[in-house]
XYZ file of C-alpha atoms in Angstrom:
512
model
C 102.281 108.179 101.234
C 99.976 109.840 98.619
C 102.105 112.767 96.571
C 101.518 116.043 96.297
C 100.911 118.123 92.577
C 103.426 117.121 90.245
C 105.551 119.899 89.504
C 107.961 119.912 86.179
C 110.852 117.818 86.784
C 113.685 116.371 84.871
C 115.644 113.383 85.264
C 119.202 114.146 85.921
C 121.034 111.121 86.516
C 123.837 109.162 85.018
C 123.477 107.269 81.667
C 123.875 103.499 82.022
C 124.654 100.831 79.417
C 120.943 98.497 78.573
C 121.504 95.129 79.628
C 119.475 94.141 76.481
C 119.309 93.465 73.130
C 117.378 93.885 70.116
C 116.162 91.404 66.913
C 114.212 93.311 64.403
C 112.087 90.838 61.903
C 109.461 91.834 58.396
C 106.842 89.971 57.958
C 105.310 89.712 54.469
C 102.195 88.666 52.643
C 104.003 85.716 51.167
C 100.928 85.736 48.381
C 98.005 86.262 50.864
C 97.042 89.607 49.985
C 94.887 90.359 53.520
C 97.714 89.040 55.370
C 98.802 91.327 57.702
C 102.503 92.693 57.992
C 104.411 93.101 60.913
C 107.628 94.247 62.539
C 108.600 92.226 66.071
C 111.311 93.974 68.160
C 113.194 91.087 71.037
C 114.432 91.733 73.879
C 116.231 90.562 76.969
C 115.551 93.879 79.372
C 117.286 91.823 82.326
C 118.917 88.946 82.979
C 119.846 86.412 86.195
C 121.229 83.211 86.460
C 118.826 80.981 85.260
C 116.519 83.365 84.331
C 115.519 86.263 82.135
C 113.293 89.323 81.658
C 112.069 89.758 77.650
C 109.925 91.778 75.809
C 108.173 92.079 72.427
C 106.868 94.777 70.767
C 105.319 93.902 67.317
C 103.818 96.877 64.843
C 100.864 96.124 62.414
C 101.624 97.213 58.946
C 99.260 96.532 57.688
C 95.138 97.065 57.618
C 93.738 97.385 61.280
C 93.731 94.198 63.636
C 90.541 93.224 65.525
C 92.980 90.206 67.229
C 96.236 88.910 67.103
C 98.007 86.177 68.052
C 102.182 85.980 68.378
C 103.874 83.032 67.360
C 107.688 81.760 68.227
C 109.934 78.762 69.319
C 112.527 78.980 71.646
C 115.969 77.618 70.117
C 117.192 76.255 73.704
C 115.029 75.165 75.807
C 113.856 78.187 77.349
C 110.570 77.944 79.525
C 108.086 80.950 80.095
C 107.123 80.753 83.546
C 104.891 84.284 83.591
C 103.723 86.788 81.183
C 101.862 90.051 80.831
C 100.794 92.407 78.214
C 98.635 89.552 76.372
C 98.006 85.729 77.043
C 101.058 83.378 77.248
C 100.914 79.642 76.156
C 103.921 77.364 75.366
C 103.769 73.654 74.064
C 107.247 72.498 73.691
C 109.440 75.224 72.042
C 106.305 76.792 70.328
C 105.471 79.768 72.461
C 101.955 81.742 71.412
C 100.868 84.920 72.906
C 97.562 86.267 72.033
C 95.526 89.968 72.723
C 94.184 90.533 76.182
C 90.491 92.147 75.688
C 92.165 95.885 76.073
C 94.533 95.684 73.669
C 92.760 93.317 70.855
C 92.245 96.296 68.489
C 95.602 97.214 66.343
C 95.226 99.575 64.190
C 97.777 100.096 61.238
C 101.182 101.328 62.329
C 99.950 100.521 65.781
C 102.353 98.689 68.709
C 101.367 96.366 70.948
C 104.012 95.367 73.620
C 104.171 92.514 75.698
C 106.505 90.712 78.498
C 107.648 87.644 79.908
C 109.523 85.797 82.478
C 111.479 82.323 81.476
C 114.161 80.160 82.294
C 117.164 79.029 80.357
C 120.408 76.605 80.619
C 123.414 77.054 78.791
C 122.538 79.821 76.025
C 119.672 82.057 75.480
C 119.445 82.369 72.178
C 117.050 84.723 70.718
C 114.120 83.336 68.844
C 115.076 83.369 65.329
C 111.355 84.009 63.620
C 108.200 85.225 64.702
C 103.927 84.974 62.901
C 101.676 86.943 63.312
C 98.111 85.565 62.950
C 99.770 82.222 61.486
C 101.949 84.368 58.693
C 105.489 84.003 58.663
C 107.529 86.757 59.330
C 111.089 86.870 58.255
C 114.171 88.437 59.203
C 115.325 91.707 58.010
C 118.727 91.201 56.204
C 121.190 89.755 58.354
C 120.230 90.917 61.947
C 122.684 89.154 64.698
C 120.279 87.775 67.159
C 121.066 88.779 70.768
C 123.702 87.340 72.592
C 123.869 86.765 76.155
C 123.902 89.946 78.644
C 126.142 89.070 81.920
C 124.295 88.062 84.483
C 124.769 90.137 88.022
C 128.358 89.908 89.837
C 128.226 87.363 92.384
C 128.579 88.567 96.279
C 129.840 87.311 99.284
C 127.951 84.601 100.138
C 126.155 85.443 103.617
C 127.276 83.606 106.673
C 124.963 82.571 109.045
C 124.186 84.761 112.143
C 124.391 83.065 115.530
C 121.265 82.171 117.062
C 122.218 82.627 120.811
C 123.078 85.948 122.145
C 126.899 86.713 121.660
C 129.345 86.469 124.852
C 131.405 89.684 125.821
C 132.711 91.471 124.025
C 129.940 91.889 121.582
C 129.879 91.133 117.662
C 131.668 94.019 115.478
C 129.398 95.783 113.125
C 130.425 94.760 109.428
C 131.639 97.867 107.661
C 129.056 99.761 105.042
C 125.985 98.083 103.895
C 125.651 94.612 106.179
C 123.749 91.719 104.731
C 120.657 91.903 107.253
C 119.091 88.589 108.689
C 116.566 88.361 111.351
C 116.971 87.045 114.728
C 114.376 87.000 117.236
C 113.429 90.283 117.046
C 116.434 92.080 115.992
C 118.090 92.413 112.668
C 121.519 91.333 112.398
C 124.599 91.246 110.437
C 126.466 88.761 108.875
C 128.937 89.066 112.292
C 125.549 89.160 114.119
C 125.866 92.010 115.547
C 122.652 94.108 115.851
C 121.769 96.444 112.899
C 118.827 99.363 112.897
C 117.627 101.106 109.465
C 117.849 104.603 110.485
C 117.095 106.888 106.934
C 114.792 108.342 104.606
C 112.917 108.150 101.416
C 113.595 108.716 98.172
C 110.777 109.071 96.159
C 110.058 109.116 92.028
C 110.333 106.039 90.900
C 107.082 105.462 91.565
C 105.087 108.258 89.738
C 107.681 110.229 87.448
C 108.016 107.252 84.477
C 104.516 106.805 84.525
C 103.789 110.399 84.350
C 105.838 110.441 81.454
C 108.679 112.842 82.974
C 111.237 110.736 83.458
C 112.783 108.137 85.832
C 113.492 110.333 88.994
C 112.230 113.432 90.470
C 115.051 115.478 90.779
C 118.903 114.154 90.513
C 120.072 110.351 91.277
C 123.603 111.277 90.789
C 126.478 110.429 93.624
C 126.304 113.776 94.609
C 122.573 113.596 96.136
C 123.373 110.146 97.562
C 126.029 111.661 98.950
C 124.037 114.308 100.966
C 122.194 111.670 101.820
C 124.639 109.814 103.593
C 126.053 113.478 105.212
C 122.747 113.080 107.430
C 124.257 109.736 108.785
C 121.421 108.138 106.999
C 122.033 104.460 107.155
C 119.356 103.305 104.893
C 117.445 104.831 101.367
C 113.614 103.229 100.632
C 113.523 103.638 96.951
C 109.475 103.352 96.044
C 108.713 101.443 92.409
C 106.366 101.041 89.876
C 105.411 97.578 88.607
C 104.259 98.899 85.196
C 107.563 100.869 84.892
C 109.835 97.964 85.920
C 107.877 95.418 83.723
C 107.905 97.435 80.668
C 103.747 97.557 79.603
C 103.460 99.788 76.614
C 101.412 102.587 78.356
C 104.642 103.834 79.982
C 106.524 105.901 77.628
C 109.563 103.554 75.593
C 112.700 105.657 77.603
C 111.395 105.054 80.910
C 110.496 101.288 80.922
C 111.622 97.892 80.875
C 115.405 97.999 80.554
C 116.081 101.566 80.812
C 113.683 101.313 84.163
C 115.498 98.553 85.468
C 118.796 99.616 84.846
C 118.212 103.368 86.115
C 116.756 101.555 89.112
C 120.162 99.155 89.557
C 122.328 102.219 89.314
C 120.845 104.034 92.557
C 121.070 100.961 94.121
C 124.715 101.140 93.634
C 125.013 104.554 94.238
C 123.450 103.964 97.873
C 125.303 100.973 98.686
C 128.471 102.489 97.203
C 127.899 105.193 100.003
C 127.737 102.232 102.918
C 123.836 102.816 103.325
C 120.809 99.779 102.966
C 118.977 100.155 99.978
C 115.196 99.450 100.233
C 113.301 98.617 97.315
C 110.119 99.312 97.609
C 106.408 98.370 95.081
C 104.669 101.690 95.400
C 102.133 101.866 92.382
C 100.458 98.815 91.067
C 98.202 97.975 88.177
C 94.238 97.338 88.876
C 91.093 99.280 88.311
C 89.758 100.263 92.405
C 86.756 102.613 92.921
C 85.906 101.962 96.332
C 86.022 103.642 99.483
C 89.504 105.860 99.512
C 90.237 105.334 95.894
C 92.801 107.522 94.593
C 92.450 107.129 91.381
C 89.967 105.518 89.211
C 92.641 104.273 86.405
C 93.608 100.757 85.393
C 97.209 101.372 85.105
C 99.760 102.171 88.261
C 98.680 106.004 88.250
C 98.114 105.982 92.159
C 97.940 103.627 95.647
C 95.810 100.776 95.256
C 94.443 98.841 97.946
C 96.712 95.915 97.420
C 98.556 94.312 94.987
C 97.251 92.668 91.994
C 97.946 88.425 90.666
C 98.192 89.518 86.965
C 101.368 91.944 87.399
C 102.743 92.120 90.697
C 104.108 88.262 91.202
C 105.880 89.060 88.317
C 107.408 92.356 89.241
C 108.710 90.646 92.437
C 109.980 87.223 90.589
C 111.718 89.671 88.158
C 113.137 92.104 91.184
C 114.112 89.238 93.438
C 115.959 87.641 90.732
C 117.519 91.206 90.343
C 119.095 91.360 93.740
C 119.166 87.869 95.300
C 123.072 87.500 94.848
C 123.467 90.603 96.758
C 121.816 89.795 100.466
C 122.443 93.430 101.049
C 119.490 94.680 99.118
C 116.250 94.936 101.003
C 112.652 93.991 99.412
C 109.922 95.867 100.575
C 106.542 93.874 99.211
C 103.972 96.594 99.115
C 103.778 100.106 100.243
C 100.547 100.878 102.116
C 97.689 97.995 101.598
C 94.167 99.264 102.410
C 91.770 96.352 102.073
C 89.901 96.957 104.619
C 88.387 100.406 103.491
C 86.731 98.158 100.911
C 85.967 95.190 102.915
C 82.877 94.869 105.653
C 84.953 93.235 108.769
C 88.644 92.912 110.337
C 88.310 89.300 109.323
C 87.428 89.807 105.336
C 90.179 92.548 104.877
C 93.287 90.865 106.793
C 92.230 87.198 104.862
C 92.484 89.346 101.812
C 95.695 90.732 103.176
C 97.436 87.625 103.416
C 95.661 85.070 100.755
C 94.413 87.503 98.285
C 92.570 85.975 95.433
C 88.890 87.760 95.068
C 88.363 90.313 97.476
C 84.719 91.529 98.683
C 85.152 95.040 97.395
C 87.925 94.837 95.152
C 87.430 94.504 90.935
C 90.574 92.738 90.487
C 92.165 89.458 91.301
C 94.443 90.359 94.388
C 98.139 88.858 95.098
C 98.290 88.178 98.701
C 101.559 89.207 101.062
C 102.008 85.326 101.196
C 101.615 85.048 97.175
C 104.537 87.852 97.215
C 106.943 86.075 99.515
C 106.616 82.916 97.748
C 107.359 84.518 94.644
C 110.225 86.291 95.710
C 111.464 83.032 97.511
C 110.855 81.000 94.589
C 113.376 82.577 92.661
C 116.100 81.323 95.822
C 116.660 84.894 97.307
C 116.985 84.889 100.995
C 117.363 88.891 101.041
C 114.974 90.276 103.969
C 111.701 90.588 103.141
C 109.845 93.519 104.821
C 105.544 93.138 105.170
C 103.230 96.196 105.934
C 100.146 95.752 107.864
C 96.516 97.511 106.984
C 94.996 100.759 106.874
C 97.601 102.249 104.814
C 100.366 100.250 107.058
C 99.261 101.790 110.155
C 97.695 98.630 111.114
C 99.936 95.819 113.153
C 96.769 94.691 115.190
C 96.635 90.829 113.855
C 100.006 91.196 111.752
C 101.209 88.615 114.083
C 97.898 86.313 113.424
C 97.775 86.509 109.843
C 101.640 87.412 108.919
C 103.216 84.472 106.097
C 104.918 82.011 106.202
C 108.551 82.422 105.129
C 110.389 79.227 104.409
C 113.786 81.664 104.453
C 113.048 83.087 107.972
C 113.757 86.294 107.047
C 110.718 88.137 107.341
C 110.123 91.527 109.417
C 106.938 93.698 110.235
C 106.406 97.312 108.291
C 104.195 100.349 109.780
C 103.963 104.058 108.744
C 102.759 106.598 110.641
C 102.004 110.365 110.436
C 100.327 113.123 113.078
C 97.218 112.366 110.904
C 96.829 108.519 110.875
C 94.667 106.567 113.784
C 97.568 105.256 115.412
C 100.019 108.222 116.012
C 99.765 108.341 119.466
C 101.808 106.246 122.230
C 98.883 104.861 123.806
C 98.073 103.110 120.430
C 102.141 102.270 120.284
C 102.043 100.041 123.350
C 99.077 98.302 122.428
C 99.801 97.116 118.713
C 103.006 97.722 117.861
C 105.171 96.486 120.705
C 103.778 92.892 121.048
C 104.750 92.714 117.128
C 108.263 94.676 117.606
C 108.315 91.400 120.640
C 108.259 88.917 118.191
C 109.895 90.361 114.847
C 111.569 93.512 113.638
C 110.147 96.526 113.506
C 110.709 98.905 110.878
C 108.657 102.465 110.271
C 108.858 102.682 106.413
C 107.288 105.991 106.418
C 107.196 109.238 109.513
C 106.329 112.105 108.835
C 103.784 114.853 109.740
C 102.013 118.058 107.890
C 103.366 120.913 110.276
C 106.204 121.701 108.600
C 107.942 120.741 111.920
C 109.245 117.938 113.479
C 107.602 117.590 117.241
C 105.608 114.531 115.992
C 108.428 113.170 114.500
C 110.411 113.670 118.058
C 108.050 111.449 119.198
C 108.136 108.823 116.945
C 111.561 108.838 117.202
C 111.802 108.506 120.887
C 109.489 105.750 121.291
C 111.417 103.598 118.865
C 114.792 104.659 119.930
C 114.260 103.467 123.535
C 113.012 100.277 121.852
C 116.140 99.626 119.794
C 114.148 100.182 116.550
C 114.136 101.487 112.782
C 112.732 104.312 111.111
C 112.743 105.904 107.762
C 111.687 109.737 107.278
C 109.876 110.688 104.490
C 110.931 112.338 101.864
C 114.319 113.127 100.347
C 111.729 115.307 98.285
C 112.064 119.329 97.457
C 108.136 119.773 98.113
C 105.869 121.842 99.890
C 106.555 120.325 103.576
C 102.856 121.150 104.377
C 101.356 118.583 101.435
C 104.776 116.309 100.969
C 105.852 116.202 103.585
C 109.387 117.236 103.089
C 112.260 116.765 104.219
C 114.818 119.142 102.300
C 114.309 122.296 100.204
C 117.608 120.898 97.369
C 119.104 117.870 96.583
C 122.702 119.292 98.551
C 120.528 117.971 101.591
C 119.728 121.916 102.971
C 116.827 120.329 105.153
C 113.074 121.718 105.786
C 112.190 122.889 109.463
C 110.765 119.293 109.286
C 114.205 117.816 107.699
C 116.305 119.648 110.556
C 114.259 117.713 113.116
C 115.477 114.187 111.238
C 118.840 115.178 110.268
C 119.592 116.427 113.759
C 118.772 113.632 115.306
C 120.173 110.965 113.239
C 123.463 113.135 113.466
C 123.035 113.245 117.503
C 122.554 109.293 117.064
C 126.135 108.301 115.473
C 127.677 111.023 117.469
């Protein structure tokens, strides 16, 4: 969903600890007198078994920079498997990052900041010395280099659902968030007993750190995820932003990389903590779209773009999926509403595009495919469930089944969004696209909603998937205008909209 004005908002949420740590390092001249000086700032900004999220940041001092190059060795062994923010090489130990064409020029005092995904065995030690265009730097004083954050607690590990239909009496529910599988068309707990995502959104994440406001629009405290959960919400869709979550340096330094992540870990907490699925969601994406329905015409994650891009968004999902893989509870949402084909020529170009990405007719960036995503999210060994939107801003299921990917963990189920203003909001168009899919896999609507300020869409909506047995998610747990939002409450204590009473009524009527 596209977001109405931003109006001033501050983040009120809980502070949480950084899961990172720091190694400041001088370089000098050392007796070249154009030598340039530098100051490098490490850091791991998350961390996994296995695996870690870093950053550097290094600051000319010296005379302006028409290139650079960024010179380490990793002490133990550790391998960069991805990178952003410049380009990554690494022969041995000896890691080099150089400029990417947009950020070539540094100018003196200037920062550039750049980002990385490795692996590592027994320690990570932090790099103890860093070059810049082949001059040493060296370490200011005695700075500790950084030790080891803790990776994330282990959970449960998930049992296998049965994959016959369950004799009399049936399976009981697990209690508060399940660990959600798919079979046939149903999703199931770890008991295997059947499971719908009945909730709403919660959006910010996606625009406010980017904007420069903060991290959330409007309060992330237990108190709003209470409310939430007074609705009988079952489920929370928390939108992100790849830029945000990997930490590129034209997102403000308070509401990136580690302080991102971490802000992003503790609503996920929060939600769970209140028995309720959290869904995390890529929103806003990197890459420079013009086209037909543009919304923007910026580079950086500033609005919807028609899919995902292969320079960033692989990354984001490696780094999120290593996040949350030891917690099966956590649901990944790949990418919020594709568009390809308003800037392809046929059905065939866009949903090829969809699905294998690469170079798009139409599209000025490399593209990341919904088959590059799952293998990058099952490449890190998560088996959480992996939820895939269709076309035409994911009100398109029409070859979902034809072109959907292939998911080595099974666990893969269909996304659509609809509103009273989207081609497909009518039952007629239900039948014909969206049950044969909800036949084969589950079906969950990411996104209702409608511009009336009221809910008789919505009723709908709801109707047709409750007699079907399936999921729906109303958005948003927003205090906007309902006409331009839409809305679904007018404060965070959960006093709904007209629209919000016609949700919250019913999900209350539901559990009753």
């Amino acid at each position: 969903m596209r977001h109405p004005p931003r109006l001033t908002a501050l983040l009120a949420g809980a502070a949480v600890t950084l899961a990172s740590t720091a190694l400041a390092v001088v370089g000098t001249a050392s007796g070249a007198a154009a030598a340039p000086v530098c100051t490098v700032e490490y850091s791991v900004t998350n961390q996994w078994t296995g695996g870690f999220q870093g950053a550097l940041t290094v600051t000319n001092n010296s005379t302006a920079l028409k290139g650079w190059s960024l010179g380490f060795s990793f002490p133990a062994g550790q391998q960069v498997g991805q990178g952003w923010g410049g380009k990554w090489s690494q022969s041995g130990a000896a890691v080099t990052v150089t400029n990417e064409s947009w950020n070539a020029q540094l100018g003196a005092g200037a920062k550039a900041t750049t980002g990385f995904i490795a692996s590592w065995t027994g320690t990570n030690t932090a790099p103890a010395a860093f070059t810049l265009g082949g001059v040493p730097c060296t370490v200011d004083g005695s700075t500790t280099p950084p030790t080891t954050p803790p990776s994330d607690p282990p959970t449960t590990p998930p049992t296998t659902p049965p994959t016959t239909p369950p004799t009399s009496p049936p399976p009981t529910p697990v209690t508060g968030a399940p660990e959600l599988s798919v079979t046939g068309n149903k999703f199931t707990d770890q008991n295997g007993a059947v499971r719908r995502l009945l909730g709403v959104n919660r959006s910010g994440g996606e625009f406010m750190c980017v904007q420069g406001y903060g991290i959330w629009d409007g309060p992330a405290d237990d108190a709003s995820v209470r409310a939430i959960a007074d609705w009988k919400a079952n489920t929370v869709r928390i939108p992100l932003n790849e830029e945000c979550w990997l930490g590129l340096d034209n997102v403000k330094p308070e509401y990136r990389g580690a302080n991102y992540v971490d802000a992003v870990k503790d609503l996920v907490t929060k939600v769970l903590a209140h028995g309720m699925t959290p869904v995390v969601e890529l929103h806003w994406t990197h890459g420079q779209y013009t086209g037909n329905s543009a919304g923007c015409a910026d580079v950086h994650a500033t609005c919807q773009k028609p899919m995902p891009n292969a320079q960033y968004t692989p990354a984001f999902w490696t780094s999120v999926a290593n996040t949350f893989k030891n917690d099966r509870r956590v649901v990944l949402d790949l990418f919020n509403e594709p568009y390809p084909d308003r800037a392809t020529s046929t059905a065939t170009q866009a949903w090829t595009c969809w699905r294998d990405g690469g170079t798009c007719p139409g599209i000025g960036y490399e593209v990341a495919g919904m088959q590059d995503l799952v293998d990058a999210v099952r490449a890190t060994g998560a088996k959480n469930l992996v939820l895939v939107p269709g076309l035409a801003y994911s009100n398109d299921l029409s070859q979902w089944l034809t072109y959907r990917p292939t998911d080595p963990a099974e666990n893969l189920a269909a996304a659509w969004h609809v509103y009273n203003f989207n081609t497909c909001a009518d039952e007629t168009c239900w039948n014909n696209t969206l049950a044969p899919v909800a036949a084969q896999v589950p079906l969950l609507a990411g996104e209702i909603g409608e511009n009336t300020c009221g809910h008789a869409f919505i009723d709908r909506v709801m109707k047709w998937f409750d007699d079907r047995g399936l999921s729906y998610l109303g958005w948003t747990w927003n205090t906007w205008n309902c006409n331009s939002g839409p809305a679904l409450i007018t404060s965070y204590d959960g006093t709904p909209t007209a629209f919000g009473t016609g949700l919250r009524d019913h999900l209350r009527a539901l559990t009753s």
